[in-house]
Coordinates of C-alpha atoms in Angstrom, one line a residue:
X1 CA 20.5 -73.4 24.4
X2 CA 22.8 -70.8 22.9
X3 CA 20.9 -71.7 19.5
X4 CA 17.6 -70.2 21.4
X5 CA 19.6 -67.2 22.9
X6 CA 20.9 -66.0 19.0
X7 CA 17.3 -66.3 18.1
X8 CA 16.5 -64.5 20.6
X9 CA 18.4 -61.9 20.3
X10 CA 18.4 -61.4 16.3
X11 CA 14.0 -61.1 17.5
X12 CA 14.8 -58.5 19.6
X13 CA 17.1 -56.8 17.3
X14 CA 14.7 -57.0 14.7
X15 CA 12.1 -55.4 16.7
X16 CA 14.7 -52.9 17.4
X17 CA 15.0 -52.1 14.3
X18 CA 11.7 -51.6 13.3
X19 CA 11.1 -49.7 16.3
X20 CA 13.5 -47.4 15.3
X21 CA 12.5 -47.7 11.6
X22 CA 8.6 -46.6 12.9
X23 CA 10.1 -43.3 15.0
X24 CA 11.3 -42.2 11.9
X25 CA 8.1 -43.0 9.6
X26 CA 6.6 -41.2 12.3
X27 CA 8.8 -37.9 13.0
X28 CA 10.3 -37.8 9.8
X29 CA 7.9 -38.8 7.1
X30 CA 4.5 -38.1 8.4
X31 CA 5.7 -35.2 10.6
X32 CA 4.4 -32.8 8.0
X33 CA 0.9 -34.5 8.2
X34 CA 0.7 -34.3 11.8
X35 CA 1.8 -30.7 12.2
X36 CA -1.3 -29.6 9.7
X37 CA -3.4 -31.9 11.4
X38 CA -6.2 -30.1 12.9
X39 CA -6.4 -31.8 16.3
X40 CA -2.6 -31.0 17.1
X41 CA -2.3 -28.2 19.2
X42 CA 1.0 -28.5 20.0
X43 CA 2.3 -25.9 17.7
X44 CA 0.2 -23.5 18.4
X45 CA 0.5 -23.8 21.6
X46 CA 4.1 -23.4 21.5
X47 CA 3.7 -20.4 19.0
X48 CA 1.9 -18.6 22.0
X49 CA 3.7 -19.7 24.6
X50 CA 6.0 -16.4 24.4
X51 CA 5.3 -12.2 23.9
X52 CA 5.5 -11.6 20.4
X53 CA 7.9 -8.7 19.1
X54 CA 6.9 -5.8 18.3
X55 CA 6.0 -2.7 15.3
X56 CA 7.4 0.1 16.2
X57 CA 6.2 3.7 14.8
X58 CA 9.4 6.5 16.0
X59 CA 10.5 5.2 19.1
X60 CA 6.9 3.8 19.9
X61 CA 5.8 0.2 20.4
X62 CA 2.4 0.3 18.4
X63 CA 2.0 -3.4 19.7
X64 CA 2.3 -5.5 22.7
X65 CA 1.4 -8.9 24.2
X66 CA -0.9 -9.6 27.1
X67 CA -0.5 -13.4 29.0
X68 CA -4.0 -14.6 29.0
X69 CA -2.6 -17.5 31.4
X70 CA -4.7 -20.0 29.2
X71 CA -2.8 -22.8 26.6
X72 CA -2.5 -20.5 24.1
X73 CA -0.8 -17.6 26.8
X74 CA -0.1 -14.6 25.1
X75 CA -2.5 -12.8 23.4
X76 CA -1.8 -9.7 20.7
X77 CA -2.5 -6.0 21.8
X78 CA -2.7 -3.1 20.2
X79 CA -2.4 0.8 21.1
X80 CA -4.1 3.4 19.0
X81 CA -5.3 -0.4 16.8
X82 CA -7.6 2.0 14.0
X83 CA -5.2 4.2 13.6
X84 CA -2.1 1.6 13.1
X85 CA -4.2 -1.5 11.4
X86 CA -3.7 -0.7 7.7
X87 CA -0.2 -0.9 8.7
X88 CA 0.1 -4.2 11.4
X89 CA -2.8 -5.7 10.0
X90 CA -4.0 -8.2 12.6
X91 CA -2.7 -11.2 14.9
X92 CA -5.4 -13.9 15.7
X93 CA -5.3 -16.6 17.3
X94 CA -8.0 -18.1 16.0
X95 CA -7.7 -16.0 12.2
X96 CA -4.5 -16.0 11.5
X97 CA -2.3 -12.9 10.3
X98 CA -2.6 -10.3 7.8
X99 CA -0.4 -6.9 6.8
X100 CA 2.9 -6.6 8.5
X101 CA 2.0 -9.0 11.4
X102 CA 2.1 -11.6 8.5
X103 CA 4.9 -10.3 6.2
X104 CA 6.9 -10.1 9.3
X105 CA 5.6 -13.1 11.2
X106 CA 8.6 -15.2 11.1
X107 CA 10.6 -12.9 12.7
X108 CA 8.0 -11.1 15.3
X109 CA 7.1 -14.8 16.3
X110 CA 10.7 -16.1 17.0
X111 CA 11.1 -18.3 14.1
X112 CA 13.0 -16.9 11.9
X113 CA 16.7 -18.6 11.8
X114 CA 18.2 -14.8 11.8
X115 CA 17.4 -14.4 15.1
X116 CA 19.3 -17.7 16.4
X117 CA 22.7 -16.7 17.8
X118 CA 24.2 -19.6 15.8
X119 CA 23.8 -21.0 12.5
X120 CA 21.5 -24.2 13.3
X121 CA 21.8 -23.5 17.1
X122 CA 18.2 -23.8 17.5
X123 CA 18.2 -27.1 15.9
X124 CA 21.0 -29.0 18.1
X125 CA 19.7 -27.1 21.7
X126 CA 16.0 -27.2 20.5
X127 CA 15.1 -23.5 22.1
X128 CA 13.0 -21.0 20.4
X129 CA 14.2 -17.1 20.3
X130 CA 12.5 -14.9 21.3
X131 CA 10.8 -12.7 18.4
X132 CA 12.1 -9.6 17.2
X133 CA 11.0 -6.0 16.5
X134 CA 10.2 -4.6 13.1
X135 CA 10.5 -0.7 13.2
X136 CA 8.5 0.7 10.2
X137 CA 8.9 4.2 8.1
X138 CA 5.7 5.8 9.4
X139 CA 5.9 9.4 10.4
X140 CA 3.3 9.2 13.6
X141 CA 2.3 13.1 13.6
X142 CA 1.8 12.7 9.2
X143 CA -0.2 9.4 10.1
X144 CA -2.3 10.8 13.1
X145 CA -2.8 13.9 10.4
X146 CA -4.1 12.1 7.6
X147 CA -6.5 10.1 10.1
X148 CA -7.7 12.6 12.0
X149 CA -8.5 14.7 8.8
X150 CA -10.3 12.0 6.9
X151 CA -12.3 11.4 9.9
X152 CA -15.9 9.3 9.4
X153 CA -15.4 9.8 5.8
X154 CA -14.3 6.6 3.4
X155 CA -11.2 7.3 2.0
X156 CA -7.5 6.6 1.9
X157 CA -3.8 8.6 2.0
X158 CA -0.7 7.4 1.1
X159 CA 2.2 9.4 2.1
X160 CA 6.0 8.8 0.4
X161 CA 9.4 10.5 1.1
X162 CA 10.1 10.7 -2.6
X163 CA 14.0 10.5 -2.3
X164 CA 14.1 7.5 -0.2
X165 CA 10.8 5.7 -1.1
X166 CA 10.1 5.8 2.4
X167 CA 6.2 5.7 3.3
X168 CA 5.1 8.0 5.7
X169 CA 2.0 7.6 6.5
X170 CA -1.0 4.9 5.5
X171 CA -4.4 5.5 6.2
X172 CA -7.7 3.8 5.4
X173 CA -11.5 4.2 6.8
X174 CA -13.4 3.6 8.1
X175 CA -10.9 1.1 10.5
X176 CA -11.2 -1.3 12.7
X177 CA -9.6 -2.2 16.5
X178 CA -7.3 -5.2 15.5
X179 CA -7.4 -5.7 19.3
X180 CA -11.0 -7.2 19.3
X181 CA -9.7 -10.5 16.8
X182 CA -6.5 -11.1 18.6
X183 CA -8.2 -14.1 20.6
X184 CA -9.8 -17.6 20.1
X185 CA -13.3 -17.0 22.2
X186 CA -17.0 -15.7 20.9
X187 CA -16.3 -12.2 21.5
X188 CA -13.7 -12.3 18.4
X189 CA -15.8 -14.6 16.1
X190 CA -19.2 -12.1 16.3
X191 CA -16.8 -9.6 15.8
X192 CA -14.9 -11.4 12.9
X193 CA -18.4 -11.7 11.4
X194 CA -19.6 -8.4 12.1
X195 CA -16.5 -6.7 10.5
X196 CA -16.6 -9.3 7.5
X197 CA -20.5 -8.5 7.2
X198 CA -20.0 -4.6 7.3
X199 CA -20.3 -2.9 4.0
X200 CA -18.1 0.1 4.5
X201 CA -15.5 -3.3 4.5
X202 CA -13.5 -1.7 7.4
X203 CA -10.9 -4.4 7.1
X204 CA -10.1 -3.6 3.5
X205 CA -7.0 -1.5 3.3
X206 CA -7.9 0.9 0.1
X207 CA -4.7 2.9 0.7
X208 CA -3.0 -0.4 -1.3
X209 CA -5.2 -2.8 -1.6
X210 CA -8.3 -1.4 -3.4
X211 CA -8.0 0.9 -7.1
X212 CA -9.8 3.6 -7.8
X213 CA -10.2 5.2 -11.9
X214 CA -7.8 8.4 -11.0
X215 CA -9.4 10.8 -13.1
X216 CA -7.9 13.9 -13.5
X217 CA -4.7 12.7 -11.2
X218 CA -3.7 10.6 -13.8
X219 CA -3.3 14.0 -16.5
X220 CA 0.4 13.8 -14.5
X221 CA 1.3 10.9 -16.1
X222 CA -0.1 11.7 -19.9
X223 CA 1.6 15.3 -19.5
X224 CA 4.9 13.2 -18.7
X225 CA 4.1 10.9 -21.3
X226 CA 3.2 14.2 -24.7
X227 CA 6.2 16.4 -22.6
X228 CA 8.7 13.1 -23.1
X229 CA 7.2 12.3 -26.7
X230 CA 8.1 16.1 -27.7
X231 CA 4.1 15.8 -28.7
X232 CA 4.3 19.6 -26.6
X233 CA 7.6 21.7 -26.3
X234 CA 6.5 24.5 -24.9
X235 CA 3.9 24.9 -21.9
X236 CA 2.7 28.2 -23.0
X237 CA 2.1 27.5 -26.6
X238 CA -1.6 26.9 -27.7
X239 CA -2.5 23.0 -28.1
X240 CA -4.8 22.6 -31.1
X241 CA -7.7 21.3 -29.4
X242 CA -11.6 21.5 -29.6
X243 CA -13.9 22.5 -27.0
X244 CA -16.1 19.9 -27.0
X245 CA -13.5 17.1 -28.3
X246 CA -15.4 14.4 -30.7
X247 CA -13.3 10.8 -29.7
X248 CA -12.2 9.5 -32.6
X249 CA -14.1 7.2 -34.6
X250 CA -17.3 7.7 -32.4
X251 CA -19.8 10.5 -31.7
X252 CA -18.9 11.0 -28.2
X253 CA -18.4 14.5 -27.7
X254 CA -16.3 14.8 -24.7
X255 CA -16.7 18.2 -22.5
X256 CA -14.9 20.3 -19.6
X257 CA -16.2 21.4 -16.2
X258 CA -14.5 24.7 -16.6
X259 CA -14.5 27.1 -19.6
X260 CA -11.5 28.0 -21.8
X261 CA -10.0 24.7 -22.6
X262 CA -10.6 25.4 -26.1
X263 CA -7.2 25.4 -27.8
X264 CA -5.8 26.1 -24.1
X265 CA -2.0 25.7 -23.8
X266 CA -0.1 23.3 -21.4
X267 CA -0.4 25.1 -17.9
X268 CA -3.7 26.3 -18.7
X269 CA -5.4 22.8 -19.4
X270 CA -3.2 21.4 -16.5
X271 CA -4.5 24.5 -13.8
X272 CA -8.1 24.1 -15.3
X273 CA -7.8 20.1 -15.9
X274 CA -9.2 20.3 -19.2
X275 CA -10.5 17.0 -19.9
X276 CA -10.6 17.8 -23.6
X277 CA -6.9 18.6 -24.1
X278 CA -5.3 15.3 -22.1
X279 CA -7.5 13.0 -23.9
X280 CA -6.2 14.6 -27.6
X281 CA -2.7 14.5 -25.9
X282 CA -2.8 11.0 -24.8
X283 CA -4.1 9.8 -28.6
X284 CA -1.6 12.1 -30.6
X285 CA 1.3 10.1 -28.0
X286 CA -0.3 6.9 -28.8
X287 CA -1.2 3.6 -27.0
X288 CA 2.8 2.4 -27.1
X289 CA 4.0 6.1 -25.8
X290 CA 1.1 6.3 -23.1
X291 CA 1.4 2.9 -22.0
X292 CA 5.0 3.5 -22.0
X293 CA 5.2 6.0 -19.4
X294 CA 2.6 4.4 -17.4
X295 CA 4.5 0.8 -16.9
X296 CA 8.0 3.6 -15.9
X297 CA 5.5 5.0 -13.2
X298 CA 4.5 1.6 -12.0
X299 CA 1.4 0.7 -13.5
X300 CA 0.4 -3.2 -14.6
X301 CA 3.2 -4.0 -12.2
X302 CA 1.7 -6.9 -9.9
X303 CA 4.8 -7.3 -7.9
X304 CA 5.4 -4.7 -5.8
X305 CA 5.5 -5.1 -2.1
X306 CA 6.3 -2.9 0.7
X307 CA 6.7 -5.9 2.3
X308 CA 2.8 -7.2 2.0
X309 CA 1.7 -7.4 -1.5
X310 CA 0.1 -3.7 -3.1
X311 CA -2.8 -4.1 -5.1
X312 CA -1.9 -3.6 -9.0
X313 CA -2.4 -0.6 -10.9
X314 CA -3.8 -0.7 -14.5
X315 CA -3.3 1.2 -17.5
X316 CA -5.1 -1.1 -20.1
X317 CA -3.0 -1.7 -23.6
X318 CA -5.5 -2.9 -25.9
X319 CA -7.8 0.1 -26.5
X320 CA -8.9 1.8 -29.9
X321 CA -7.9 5.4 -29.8
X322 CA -11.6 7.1 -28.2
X323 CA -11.2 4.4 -24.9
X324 CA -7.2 5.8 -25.1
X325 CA -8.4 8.9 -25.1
X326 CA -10.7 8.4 -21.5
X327 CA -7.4 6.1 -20.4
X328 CA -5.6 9.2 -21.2
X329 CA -8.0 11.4 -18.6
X330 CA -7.6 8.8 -16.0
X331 CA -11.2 7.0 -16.8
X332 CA -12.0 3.9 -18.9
X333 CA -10.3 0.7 -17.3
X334 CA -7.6 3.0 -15.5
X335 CA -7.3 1.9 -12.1
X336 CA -4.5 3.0 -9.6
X337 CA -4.0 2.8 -5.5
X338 CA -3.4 5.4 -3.4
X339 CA 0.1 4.3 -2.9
X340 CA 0.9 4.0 -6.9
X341 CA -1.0 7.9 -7.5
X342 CA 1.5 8.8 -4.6
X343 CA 4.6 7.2 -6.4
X344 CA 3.5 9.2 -9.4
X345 CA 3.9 12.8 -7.2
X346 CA 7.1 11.6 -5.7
X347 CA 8.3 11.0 -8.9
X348 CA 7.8 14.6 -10.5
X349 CA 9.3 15.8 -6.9
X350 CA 12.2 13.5 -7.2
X351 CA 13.8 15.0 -10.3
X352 CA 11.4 12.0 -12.5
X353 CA 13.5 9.5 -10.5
X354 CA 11.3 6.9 -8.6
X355 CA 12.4 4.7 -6.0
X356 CA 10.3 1.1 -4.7
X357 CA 8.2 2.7 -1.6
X358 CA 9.0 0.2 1.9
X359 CA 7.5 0.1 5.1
X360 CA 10.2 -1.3 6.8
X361 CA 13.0 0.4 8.4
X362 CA 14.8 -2.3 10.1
X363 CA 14.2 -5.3 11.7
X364 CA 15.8 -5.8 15.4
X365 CA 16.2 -9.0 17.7
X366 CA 14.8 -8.7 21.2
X367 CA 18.1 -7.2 22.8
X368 CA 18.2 -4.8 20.5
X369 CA 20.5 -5.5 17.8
X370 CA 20.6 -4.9 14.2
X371 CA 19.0 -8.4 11.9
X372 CA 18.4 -6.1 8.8
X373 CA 18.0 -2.8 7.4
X374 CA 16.2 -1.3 4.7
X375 CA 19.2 0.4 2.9
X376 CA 19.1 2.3 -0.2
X377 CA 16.0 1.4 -2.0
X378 CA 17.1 1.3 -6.3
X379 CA 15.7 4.1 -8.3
X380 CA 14.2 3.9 -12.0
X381 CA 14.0 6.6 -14.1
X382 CA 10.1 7.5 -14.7
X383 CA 11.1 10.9 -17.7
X384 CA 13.4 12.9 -18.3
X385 CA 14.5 15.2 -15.8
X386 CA 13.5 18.4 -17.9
X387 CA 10.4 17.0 -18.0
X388 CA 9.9 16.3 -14.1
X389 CA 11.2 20.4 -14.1
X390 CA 8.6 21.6 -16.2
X391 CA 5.8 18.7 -14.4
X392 CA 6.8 20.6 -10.6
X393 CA 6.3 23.6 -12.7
X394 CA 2.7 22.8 -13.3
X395 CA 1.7 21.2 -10.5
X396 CA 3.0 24.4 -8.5
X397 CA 0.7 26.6 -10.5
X398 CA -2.2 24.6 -9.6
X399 CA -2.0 25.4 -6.0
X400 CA -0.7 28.7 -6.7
X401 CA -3.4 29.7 -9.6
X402 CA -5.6 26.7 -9.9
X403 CA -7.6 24.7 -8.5
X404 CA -5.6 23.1 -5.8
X405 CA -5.5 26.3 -3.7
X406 CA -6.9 24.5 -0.8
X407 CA -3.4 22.3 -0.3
X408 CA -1.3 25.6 0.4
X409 CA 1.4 25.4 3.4
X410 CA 2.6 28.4 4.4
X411 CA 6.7 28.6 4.1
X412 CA 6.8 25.8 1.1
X413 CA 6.5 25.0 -2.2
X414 CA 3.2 23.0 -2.7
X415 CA 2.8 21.0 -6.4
X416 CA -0.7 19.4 -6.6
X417 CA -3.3 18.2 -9.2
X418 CA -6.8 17.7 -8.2
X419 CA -9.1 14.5 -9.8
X420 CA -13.0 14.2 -9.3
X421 CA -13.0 10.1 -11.1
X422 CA -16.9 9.5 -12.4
X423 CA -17.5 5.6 -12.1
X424 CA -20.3 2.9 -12.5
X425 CA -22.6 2.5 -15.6
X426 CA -23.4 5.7 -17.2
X427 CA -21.1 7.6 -14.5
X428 CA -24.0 6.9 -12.1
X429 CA -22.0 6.2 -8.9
X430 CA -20.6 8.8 -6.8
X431 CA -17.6 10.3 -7.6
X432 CA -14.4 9.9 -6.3
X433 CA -12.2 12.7 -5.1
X434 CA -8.3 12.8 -5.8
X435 CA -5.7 15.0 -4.9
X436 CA -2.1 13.9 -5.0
X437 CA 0.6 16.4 -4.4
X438 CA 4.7 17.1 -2.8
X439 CA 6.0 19.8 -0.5
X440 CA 9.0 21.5 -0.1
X441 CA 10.0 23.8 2.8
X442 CA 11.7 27.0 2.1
X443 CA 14.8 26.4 4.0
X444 CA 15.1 22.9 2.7
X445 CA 17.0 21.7 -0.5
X446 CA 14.6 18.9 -1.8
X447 CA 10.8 17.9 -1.1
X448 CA 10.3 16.1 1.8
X449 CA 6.9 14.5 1.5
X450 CA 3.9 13.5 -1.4
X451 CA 0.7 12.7 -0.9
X452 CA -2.2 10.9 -2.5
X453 CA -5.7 11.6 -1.1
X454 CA -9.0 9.6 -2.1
X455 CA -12.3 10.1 -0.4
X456 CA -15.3 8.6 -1.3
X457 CA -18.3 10.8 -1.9
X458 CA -21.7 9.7 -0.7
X459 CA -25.3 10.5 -2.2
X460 CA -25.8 13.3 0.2
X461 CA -22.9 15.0 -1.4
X462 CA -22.4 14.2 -4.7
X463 CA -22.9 17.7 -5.7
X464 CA -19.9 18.5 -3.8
X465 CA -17.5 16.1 -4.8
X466 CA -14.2 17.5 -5.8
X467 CA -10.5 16.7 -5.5
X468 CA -9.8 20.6 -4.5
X469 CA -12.8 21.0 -1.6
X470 CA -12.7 17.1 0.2
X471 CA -8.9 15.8 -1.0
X472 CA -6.9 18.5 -1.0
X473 CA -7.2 19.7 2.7
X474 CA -6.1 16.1 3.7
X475 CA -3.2 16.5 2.2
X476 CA -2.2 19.5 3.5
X477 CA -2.8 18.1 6.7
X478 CA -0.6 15.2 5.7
X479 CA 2.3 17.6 4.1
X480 CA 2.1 19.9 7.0
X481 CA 2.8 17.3 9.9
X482 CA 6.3 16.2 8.1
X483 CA 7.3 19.5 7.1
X484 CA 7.0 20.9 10.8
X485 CA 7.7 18.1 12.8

C-alpha cells in the first residue's frame, strides 16, 4: 500500500512540476507573443484605463483626457489641436502616436520606470503610475503669431532662441484637429482617410519634416563659408564677377533679378541677392570648403532630434563645379527644413556659435515634481566669430537697405535674407518663398528670437512670389510676439 501512495505522490509531483514548468512557457517565454497578439486587449485596455499626462505650452495644458466610460476609458483631447499638432502630434487609440505624444509616450502614459517612486517598485506591487507632464519650449503668443499670420496659406515657421537652442514656436498648414483621431470608432477612420487622402497633406509637419531647395536663404551659409575661406576680406571691396555668370564648363549663363550685380561687392550682392556673385563665391571656395561650412551649420546630419526625429538637410558633395555653383545659390539638390534654415539665423545671431534646438523643457511626474530637465544644450562652433560680426552686419542691411524691409520691428535690430527657391523640371513649379531672420531689442544685450519662414506659392500667384512680400511679414509677426511679450 505505501508502494502505491509513493507512486502516487512522485505522479502528482510530476504533474506539479510540469504545471509549473507550463506557467512559465506561458508567462515567460511566449509572453512576448501574446502581448503582440492582435486578439489581446488586455494591454490596451490597461494603457487606457487612466488620464494621460499632459503637454504643456507656458503654464497651459495644451492637452487633456476625457473618460469615454467604454474598455478603452480615456480618450485624448486637445485645446486649440491645429494650432498645437505639429508640436503633440496625435494620440489614437486606434492609430497609434506620432510627434511628442510618441517621443514622450512612455512617460505621458505612466510607463516609464522614472516615474516609479522606487527602483523596481512597480514590479514587486504591480501598480501603474500615473503619467507625467512634458512642458515644451514654445512661446504661445510667437506660436499663435506665426499661425495666425500664415493663415490658409501652405507654409511653415520655425522659431529658435539662438543662445539656448530653445524653439519657440512651430508651425505648419494647412493643420489638422488631432482631436478628431483620438478614438477607435467610424468617425476617426473617415477622418483618418480623409486627412491621409487630402493633398494639401495636412498631417505632414513641413516645419521639420518636409525640405524645401532654400534659394537665396542659403547665400548665408556660402557668405560664411568665402568670409571663413578669406576667398573675400572686405565687404565693400568689388568681387570680380560677371553679370550674366557662364557656369563653368557649360553654356548656362546664369542671371539676376535685380540690376547691378556685375562686379558688385559683398553687401551689395547680399542686399540685392545677386545670384551671380554667390554661385562664383561658392566655386572659387570649392566643394570641400562649401561643404564644409554646410555640415558646421547642420546640413547631411540625419540625426538630429528635438526629441522626434527632423527631417535631414542636404548639401550634396559630389557635384562638378557649374551644379556647385546652383548648390552655392541654394538650388540644385540643396534641400533644408525650416528648422535647419532657422538654425542657420541663430547661428549668425549667436556670435557663429550654434547650439542642438529642443522642444522639451522638462518633464514632470503627476504631483508635480521634477523627472528631468533640458539643461544646457552643447554648442558647436558654425565660423569664426568675426565672421558671424560681419554676417549680422549684412543681414541688418537687408532690412535696413534691401530687400527685407518688410521684417522691420520698431525698437530692434532686425537681420534678414529673403529667398524666392525655383523648383520642378525646367523651374516649372511654383516658387517657394523664404525669409529667415533674428531680432534684437534695443534695451536688450543679445537676440532673443530667429526665424525661418516658407510659404508655398500657388498658380494664382506665382507672379508674386517673393521671400520679402509673403515670408518676411511672418516673421515679423513671429519676432515681434517674443520681443514684446
Amino acid at each position: 500500500m505505501t508502494r502505491h501512495i509513493r507512486h502516487a505522490a512522485a505522479f502528482c509531483a510530476l504533474l506539479l512540476v510540469a504545471l509549473v514548468v507550463n506557467a512559465a512557457r506561458v508567462q515567460v517565454v511566449q509572453a512576448p507573443e501574446y502581448d503582440d497578439n492582435p486578439a489581446n486587449r488586455r494591454p490596451d485596455i490597461a494603457r487606457y484605463q487612466q488620464p494621460r499626462g499632459d503637454i504643456v505650452v507656458g503654464d497651459e495644458p495644451v492637452t487633456g483626457s476625457r473618460d469615454t466610460g467604454e474598455h478603452l476609458r480615456y480618450e485624448r483631447t486637445y485645446a486649440n489641436g491645429p494650432l498645437y499638432a505639429p508640436i503633440t502630434g496625435f494620440a489614437s487609440q486606434a492609430y497609434g502616436t506620432t510627434l511628442l505624444e510618441h517621443a514622450e509616450d512612455g512617460l505621458l502614459s505612466g510607463a516609464d520606470p522614472m516615474l516609479a517612486p522606487l527602483p523596481l517598485w512597480n514590479d514587486v506591487t504591480g501598480t501603474h503610475n500615473a503619467g507625467g507632464d512634458v512642458v515644451t519650449t514654445i512661446n504661445g503668443a510667437a506660436q499663435r503669431a506665426a499661425f495666425e499670420a500664415l493663415g490658409r496659406r501652405t507654409g511653415a515657421v520655425a522659431a529658435i532662441e539662438p543662445s539656448t537652442g530653445r524653439i519657440l514656436a512651430l508651425v505648419s498648414t494647412p493643420s489638422y484637429d488631432p482631436q478628431s483621431l483620438s478614438g477607435n470608432d467610424t468617425a476617426a477612420t473617415r477622418t483618418w482617410n480623409r486627412l491621409n487622402g487630402d493633398p494639401d497633406k495636412p498631417m505632414l509637419n513641413r516645419a521639420v519634416h518636409r525640405t524645401y531647395p532654400p534659394g537665396s536663404t542659403f547665400k548665408v551659409v556660402t557668405a560664411a563659408a568665402a568670409l571663413d575661406a578669406g576667398v573675400v576680406r572686405d565687404l565693400d571691396a568689388p568681387i570680380r564677377a560677371p553679370d550674366p555668370y557662364t557656369l563653368p564648363g557649360t553654356r548656362t549663363r546664369l542671371t539676376n533679378e535685380s540690376d547691378g550685380c556685375r562686379d558688385a561687392t559683398l553687401r551689395e550682392a547680399f542686399e540685392r541677392s545677386c545670384n551671380t556673385v554667390f554661385a562664383k563665391l561658392g566655386v572659387d571656395v570649392g566643394v570641400t570648403g562649401m561643404a564644409a561650412t554646410a555640415k558646421a551649420f547642420g546640413f547631411n546630419d540625419a540625426g538630429l532630434r528635438i526629441p522626434f526625429s527632423v527631417a535631414r538637410s542636404t548639401f550634396d558633395t559630389s557635384v562638378d563645379r557649374a551644379q556647385l555653383g546652383l548648390s552655392s545659390i541654394g538650388q540644385y539638390n540643396t534641400r533644408a527644413t525650416p528648422l535647419q534654415m532657422a538654425m542657420v539665423a541663430a547661428s549668425v545671431a549667436n556670435g557663429g556659435q550654434v547650439r542642438s534646438p529642443y522642444l522639451v523643457e522638462r518633464t514632470l511626474r503627476a504631483g508635480g515634481s521634477l523627472v528631468a530637465t533640458a539643461g544646457s544644450q552643447p554648442s558647436r562652433e558654425v565660423m569664426r566669430p568675426s565672421t558671424a560680426a560681419r554676417l549680422k552686419e549684412l543681414m541688418t542691411g537687408v532690412v535696413e537697405n534691401g530687400t527685407g524691409a518688410n521684417a522691420a520691428v520698431r525698437g530692434a535690430t532686425v537681420g534678414g535674407k529673403t529667398g524666392t527657391a525655383q523648383h520642378g523640371v525646367g523651374n516649372s513649379g511654383t516658387p517657394y518663398a523664404w525669409f529667415v531672420s533674428w531680432a534684437q531689442a534695443d534695451q536688450d544685450l543679445e537676440p532673443k528670437v530667429a526665424v525661418a519662414v516658407v510659404v508655398e506659392g500657388t498658380a494664382a500667384d506665382r507672379e508674386g512670389v517673393s521671400g520679402s512680400g509673403l515670408a518676411a511679414p511672418i516673421a515679423r509677426a513671429v519676432m515681434e510676439a517674443v520681443l514684446t511679450g
